[in-house]
PDB file of C-alpha atoms and ligand atoms in Angstrom:
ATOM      1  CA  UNK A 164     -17.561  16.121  -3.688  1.00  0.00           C
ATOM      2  CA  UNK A 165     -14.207  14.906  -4.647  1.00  0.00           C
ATOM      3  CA  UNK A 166     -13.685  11.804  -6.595  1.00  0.00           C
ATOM      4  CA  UNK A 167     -12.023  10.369  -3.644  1.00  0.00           C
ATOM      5  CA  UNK A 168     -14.524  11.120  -1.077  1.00  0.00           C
ATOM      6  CA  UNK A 169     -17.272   9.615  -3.093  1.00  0.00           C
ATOM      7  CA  UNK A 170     -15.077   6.497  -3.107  1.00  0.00           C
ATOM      8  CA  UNK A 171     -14.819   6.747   0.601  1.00  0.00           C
ATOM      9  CA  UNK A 172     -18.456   6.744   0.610  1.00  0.00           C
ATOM     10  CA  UNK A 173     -19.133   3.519  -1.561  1.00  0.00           C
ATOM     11  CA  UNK A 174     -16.310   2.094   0.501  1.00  0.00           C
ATOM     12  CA  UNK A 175     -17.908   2.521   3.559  1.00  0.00           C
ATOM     13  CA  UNK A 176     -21.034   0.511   2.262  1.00  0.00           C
ATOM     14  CA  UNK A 177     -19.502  -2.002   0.409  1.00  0.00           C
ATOM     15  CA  UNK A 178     -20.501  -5.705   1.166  1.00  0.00           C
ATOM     16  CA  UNK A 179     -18.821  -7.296  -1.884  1.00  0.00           C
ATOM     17  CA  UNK A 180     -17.046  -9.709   0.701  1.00  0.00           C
ATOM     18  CA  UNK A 181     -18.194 -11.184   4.541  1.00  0.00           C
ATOM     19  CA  UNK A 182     -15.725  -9.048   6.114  1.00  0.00           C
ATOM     20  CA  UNK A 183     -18.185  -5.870   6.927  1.00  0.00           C
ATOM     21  CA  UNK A 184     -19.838  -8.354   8.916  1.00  0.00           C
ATOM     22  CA  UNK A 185     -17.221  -7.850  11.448  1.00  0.00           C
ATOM     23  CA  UNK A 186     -15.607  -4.918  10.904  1.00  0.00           C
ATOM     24  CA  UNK A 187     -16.680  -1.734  13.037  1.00  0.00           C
ATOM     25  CA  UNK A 188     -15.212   0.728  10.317  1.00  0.00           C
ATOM     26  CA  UNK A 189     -14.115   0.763   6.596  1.00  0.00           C
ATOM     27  CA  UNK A 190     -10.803   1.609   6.107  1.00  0.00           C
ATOM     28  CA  UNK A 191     -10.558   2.837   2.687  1.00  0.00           C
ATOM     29  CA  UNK A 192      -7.280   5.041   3.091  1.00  0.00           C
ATOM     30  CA  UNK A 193      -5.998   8.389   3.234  1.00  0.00           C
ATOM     31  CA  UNK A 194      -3.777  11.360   2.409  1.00  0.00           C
ATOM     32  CA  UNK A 195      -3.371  13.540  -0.842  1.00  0.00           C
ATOM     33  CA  UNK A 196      -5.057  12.966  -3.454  1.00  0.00           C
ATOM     34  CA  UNK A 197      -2.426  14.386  -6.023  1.00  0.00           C
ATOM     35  CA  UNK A 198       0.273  12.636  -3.816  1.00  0.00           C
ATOM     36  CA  UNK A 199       3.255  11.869  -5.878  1.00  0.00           C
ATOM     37  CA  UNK A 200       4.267   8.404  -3.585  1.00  0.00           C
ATOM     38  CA  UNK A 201       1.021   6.172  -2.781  1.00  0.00           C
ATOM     39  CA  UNK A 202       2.150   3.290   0.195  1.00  0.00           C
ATOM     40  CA  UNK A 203       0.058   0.020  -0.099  1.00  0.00           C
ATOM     41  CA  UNK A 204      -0.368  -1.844   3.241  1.00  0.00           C
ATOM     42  CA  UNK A 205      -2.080  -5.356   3.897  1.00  0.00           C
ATOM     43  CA  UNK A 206      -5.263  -5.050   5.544  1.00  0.00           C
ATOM     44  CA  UNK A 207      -6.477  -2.887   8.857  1.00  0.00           C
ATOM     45  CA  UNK A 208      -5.561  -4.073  12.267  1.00  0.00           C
ATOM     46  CA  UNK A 209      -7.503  -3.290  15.557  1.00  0.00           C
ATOM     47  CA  UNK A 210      -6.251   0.063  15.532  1.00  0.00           C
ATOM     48  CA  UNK A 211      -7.449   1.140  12.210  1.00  0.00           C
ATOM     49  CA  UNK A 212     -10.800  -0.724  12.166  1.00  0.00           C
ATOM     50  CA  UNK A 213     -11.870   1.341  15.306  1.00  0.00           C
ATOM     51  CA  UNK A 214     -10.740   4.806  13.824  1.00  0.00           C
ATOM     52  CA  UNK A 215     -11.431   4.106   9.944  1.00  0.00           C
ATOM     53  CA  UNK A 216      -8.078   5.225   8.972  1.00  0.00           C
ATOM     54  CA  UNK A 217      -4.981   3.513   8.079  1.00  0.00           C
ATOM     55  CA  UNK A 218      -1.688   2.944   9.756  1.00  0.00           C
ATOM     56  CA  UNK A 219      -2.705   4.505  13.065  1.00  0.00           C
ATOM     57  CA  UNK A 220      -1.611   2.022  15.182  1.00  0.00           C
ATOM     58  CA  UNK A 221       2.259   1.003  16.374  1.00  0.00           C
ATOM     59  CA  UNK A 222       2.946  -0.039  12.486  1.00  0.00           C
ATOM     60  CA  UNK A 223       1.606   3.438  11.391  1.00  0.00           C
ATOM     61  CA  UNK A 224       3.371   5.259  14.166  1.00  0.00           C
ATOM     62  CA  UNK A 225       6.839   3.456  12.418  1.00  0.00           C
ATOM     63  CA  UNK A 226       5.953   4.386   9.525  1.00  0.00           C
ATOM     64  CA  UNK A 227       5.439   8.346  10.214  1.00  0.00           C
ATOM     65  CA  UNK A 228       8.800   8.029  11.779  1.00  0.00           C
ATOM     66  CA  UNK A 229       9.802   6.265   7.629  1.00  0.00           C
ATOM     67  CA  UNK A 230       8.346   8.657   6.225  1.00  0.00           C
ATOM     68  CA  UNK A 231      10.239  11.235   8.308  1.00  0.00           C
ATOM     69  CA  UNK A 232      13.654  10.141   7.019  1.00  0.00           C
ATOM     70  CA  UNK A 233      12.759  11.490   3.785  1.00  0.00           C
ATOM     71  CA  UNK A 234      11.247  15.046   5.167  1.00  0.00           C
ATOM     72  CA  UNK A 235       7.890  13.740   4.027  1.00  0.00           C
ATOM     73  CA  UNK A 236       3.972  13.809   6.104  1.00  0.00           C
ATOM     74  CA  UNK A 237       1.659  11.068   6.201  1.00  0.00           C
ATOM     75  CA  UNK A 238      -0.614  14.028   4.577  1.00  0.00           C
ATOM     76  CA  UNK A 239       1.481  14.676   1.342  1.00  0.00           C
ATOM     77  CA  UNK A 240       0.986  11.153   0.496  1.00  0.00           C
ATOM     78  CA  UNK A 241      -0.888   8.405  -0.055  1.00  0.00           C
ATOM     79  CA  UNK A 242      -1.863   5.245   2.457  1.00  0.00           C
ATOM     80  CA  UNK A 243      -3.939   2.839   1.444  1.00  0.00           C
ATOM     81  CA  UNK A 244      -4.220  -1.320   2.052  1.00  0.00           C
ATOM     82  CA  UNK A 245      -5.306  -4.094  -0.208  1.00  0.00           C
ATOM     83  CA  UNK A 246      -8.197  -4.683   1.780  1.00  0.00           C
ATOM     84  CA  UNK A 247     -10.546  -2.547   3.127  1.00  0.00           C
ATOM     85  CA  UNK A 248     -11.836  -4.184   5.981  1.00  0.00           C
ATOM     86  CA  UNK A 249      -9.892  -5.957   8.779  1.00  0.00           C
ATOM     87  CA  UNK A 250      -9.844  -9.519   8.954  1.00  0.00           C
ATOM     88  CA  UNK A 251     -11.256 -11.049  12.090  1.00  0.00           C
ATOM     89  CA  UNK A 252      -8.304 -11.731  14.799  1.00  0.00           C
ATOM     90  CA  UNK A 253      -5.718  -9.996  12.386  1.00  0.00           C
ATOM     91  CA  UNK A 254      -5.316 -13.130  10.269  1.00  0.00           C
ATOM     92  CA  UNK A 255      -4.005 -12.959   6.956  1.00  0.00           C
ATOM     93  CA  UNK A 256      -6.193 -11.812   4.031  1.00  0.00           C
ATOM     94  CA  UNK A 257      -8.468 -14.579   1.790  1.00  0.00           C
ATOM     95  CA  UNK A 258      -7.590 -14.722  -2.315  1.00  0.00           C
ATOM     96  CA  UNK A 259     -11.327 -14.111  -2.180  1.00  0.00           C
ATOM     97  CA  UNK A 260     -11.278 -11.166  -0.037  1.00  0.00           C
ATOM     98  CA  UNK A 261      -7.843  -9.892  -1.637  1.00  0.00           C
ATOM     99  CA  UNK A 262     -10.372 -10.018  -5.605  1.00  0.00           C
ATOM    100  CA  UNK A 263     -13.181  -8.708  -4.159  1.00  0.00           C
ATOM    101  CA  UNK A 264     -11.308  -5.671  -2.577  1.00  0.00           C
ATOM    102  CA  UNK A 265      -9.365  -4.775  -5.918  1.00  0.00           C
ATOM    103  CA  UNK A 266     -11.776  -2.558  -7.822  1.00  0.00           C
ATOM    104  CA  UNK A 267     -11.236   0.076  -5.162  1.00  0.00           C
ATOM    105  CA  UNK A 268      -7.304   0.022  -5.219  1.00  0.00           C
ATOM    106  CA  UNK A 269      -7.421   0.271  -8.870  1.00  0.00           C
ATOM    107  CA  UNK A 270     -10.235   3.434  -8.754  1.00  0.00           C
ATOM    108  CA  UNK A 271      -7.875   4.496  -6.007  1.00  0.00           C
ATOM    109  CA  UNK A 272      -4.650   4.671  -8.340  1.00  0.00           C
ATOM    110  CA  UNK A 273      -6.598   5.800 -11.257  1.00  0.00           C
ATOM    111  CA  UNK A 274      -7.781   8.503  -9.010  1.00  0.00           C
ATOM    112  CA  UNK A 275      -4.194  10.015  -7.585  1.00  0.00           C
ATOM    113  CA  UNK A 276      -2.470   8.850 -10.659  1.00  0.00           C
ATOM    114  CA  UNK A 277       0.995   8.890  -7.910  1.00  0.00           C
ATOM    115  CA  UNK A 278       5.113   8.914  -9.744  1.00  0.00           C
ATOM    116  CA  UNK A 279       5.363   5.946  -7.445  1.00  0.00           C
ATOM    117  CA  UNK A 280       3.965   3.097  -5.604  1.00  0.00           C
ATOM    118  CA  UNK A 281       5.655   1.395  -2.610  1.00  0.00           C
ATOM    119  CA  UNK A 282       4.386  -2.056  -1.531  1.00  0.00           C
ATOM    120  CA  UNK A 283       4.792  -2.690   2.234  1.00  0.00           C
ATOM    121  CA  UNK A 284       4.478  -6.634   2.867  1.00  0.00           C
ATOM    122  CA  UNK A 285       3.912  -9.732   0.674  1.00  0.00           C
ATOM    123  CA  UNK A 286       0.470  -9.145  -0.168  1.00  0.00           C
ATOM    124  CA  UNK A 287       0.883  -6.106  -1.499  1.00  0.00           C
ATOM    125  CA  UNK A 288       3.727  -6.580  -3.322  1.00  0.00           C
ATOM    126  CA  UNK A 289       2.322  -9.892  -4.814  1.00  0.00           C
ATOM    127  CA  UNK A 290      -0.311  -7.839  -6.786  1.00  0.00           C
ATOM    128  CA  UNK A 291       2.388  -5.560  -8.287  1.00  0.00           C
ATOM    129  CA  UNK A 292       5.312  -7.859  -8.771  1.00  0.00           C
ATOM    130  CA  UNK A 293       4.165 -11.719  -9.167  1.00  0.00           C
ATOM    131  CA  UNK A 294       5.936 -14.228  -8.218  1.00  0.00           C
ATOM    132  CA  UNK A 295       8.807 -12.632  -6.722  1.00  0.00           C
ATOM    133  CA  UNK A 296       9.881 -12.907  -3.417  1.00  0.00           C
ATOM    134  CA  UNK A 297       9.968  -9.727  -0.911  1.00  0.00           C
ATOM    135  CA  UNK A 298      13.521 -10.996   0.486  1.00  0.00           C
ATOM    136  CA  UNK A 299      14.893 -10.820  -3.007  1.00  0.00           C
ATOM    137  CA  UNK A 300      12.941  -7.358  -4.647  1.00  0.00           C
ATOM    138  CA  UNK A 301      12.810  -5.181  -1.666  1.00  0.00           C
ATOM    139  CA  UNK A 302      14.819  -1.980  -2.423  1.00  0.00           C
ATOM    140  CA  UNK A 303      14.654  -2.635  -6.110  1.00  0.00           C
ATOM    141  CA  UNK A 304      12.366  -0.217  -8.532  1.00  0.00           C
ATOM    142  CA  UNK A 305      10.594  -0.902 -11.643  1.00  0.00           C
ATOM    143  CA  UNK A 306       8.750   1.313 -13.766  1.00  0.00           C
ATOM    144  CA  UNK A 307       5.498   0.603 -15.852  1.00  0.00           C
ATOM    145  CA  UNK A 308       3.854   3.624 -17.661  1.00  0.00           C
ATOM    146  CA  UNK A 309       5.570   6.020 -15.757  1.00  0.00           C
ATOM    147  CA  UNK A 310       5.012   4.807 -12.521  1.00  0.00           C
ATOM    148  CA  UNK A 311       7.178   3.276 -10.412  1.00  0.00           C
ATOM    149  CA  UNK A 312       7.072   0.741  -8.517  1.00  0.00           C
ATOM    150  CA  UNK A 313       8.966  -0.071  -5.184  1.00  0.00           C
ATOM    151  CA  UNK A 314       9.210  -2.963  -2.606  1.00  0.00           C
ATOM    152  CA  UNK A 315       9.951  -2.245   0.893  1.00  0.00           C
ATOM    153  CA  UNK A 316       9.220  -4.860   4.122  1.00  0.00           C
ATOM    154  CA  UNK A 317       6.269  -3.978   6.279  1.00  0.00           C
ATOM    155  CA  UNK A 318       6.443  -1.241   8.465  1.00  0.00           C
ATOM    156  CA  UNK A 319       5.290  -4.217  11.263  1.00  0.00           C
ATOM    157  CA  UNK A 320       7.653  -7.100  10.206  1.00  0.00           C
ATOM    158  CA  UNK A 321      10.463  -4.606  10.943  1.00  0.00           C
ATOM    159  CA  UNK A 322       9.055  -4.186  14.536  1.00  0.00           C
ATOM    160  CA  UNK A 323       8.809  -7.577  15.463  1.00  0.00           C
ATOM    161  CA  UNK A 324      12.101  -8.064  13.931  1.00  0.00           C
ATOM    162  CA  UNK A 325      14.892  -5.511  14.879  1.00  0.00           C
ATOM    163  CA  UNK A 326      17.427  -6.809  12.135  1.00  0.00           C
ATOM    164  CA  UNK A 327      15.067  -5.692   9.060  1.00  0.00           C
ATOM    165  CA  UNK A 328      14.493  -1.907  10.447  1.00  0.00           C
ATOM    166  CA  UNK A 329      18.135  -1.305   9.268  1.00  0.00           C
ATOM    167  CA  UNK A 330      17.290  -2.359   5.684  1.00  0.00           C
ATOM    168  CA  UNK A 331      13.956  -1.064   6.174  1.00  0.00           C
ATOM    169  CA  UNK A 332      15.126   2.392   7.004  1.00  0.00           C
ATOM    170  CA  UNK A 333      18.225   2.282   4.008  1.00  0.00           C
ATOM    171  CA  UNK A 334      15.123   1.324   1.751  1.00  0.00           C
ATOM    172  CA  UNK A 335      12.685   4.050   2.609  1.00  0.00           C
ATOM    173  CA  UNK A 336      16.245   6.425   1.860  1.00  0.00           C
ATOM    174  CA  UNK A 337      16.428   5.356  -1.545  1.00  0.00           C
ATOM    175  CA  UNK A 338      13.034   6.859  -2.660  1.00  0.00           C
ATOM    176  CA  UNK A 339      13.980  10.589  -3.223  1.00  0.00           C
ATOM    177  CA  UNK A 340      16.436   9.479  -5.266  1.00  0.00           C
ATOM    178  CA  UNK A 341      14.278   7.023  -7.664  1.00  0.00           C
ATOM    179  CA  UNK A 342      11.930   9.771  -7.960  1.00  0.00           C
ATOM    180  CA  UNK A 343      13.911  12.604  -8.958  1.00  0.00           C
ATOM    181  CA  UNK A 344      15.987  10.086 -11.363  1.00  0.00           C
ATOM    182  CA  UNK A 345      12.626   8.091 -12.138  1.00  0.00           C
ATOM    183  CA  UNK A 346      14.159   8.634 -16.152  1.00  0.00           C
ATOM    184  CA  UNK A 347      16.589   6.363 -15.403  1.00  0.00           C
ATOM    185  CA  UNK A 348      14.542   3.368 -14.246  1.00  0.00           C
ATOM    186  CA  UNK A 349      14.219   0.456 -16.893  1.00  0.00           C
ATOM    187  CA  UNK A 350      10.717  -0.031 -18.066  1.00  0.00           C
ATOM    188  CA  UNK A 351       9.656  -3.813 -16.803  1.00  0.00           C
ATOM    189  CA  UNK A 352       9.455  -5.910 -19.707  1.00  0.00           C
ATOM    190  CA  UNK A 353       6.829  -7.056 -21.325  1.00  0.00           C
ATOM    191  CA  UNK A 354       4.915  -3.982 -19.757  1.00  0.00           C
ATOM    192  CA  UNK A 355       1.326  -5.794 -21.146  1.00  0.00           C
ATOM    193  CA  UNK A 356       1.888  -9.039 -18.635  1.00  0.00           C
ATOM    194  CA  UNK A 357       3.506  -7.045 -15.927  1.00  0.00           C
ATOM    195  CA  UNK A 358       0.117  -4.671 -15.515  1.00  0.00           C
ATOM    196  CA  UNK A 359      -1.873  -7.299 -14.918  1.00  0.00           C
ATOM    197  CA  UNK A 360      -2.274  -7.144 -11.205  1.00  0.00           C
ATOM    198  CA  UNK A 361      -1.345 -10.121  -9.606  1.00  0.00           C
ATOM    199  CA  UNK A 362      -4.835 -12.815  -8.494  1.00  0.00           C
ATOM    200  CA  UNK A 363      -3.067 -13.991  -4.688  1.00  0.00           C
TER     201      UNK A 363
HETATM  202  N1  URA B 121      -0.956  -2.863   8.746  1.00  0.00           N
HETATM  203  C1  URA B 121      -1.392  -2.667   7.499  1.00  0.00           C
HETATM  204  O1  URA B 121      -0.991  -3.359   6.568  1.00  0.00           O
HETATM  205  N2  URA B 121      -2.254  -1.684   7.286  1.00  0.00           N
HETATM  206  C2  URA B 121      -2.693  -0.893   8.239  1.00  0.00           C
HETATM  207  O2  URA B 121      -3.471  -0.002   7.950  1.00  0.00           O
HETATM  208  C3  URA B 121      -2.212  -1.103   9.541  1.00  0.00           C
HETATM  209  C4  URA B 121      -1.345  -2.098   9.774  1.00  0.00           C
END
């Protein structure tokens, strides 16, 4: 069994916060698992908790139409969410749920090892850059042991919203060209504080 499916499988079980009390599926993500560009999401939705996959609902149909712009498949990368589980009513993720989920986004990166990571929302990106706000980072790269890291609106903010799919969109553009010039892209100083992920 891949390393990834046997995650799926401990995912599916895990209990390590009161969320898969409600929850009808575990969403742990999906795609390749030597994709080069791994997309962080917040949490499932309705959608997602009823299929156990992610971004399958309106959001996720945006997205596929993202990833489009830059010729890519949901398959030949990576989707996963900070949490697992979906909160009851949609509501925004708990600090406590947001810890407890962790562990399996970190096995998940060690796992795919991707060029790239792109945070999609606050929550996300508040594990990966602290403190910083999404208004002022998104579109802007950073790169920490050879991976970068990238800050784009969610896919859903942009819906509900019509003037952030513009900068949306001219942010998802940039990423083929961070990649293949990923050389270029100042290493975050002091790397050692920057890795520590972010406690929301
Ligand atoms: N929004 C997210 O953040 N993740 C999903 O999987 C779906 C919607």
């Amino acid at each position: 069994m891949s390393a990834l499916n046997e995650l799926y499988q401990e995912i599916a079980v895990c209990q390590r916060c009161d969320l898969y009390k409600c929850r009808t599926n575990a969403v742990p993500g999906e795609g390749a698992e030597d994709a080069e560009i791994m997309f962080i999401g917040e949490a499932p939705g309705w959608h997602e908790d009823q299929q156990g996959r992610p971004f399958v609902g309106p959001a996720g149909q945006y997205l596929d139409q993202l990833l489009a712009l830059i010729d890519f498949k949901r398959e030949q990368v990576y989707i996963a969410n900070v949490i697992k589980s979906r909160p009851p009513g949609n509501r925004d993720p708990l600090p406590a749920e947001i810890a407890a989920c962790r562990p399996w986004l970190e096995r998940q990166i060690e796992v795919i090892r991707p060029r790239m990571i792109v945070t999609l929302g606050r929550y996300s990106m508040a594990m990966f850059f602290p403190g910083k706000s999404i208004s002022k980072i998104h579109g802007t790269a950073q790169k920490r042991d050879d991976i970068i890291y990238y800050a784009m609106y969610h896919p859903a903010a942009a819906l509900h919203q019509q003037s952030l799919r513009q900068t949306i969109e001219s942010d998802m553009l940039k990423i083929p060209s961070l990649l293949a010039e990923a050389k270029n892209i100042a290493e975050a100083e002091p790397p050692s504080q920057q890795l520590k992920m972010f406690e929301v």
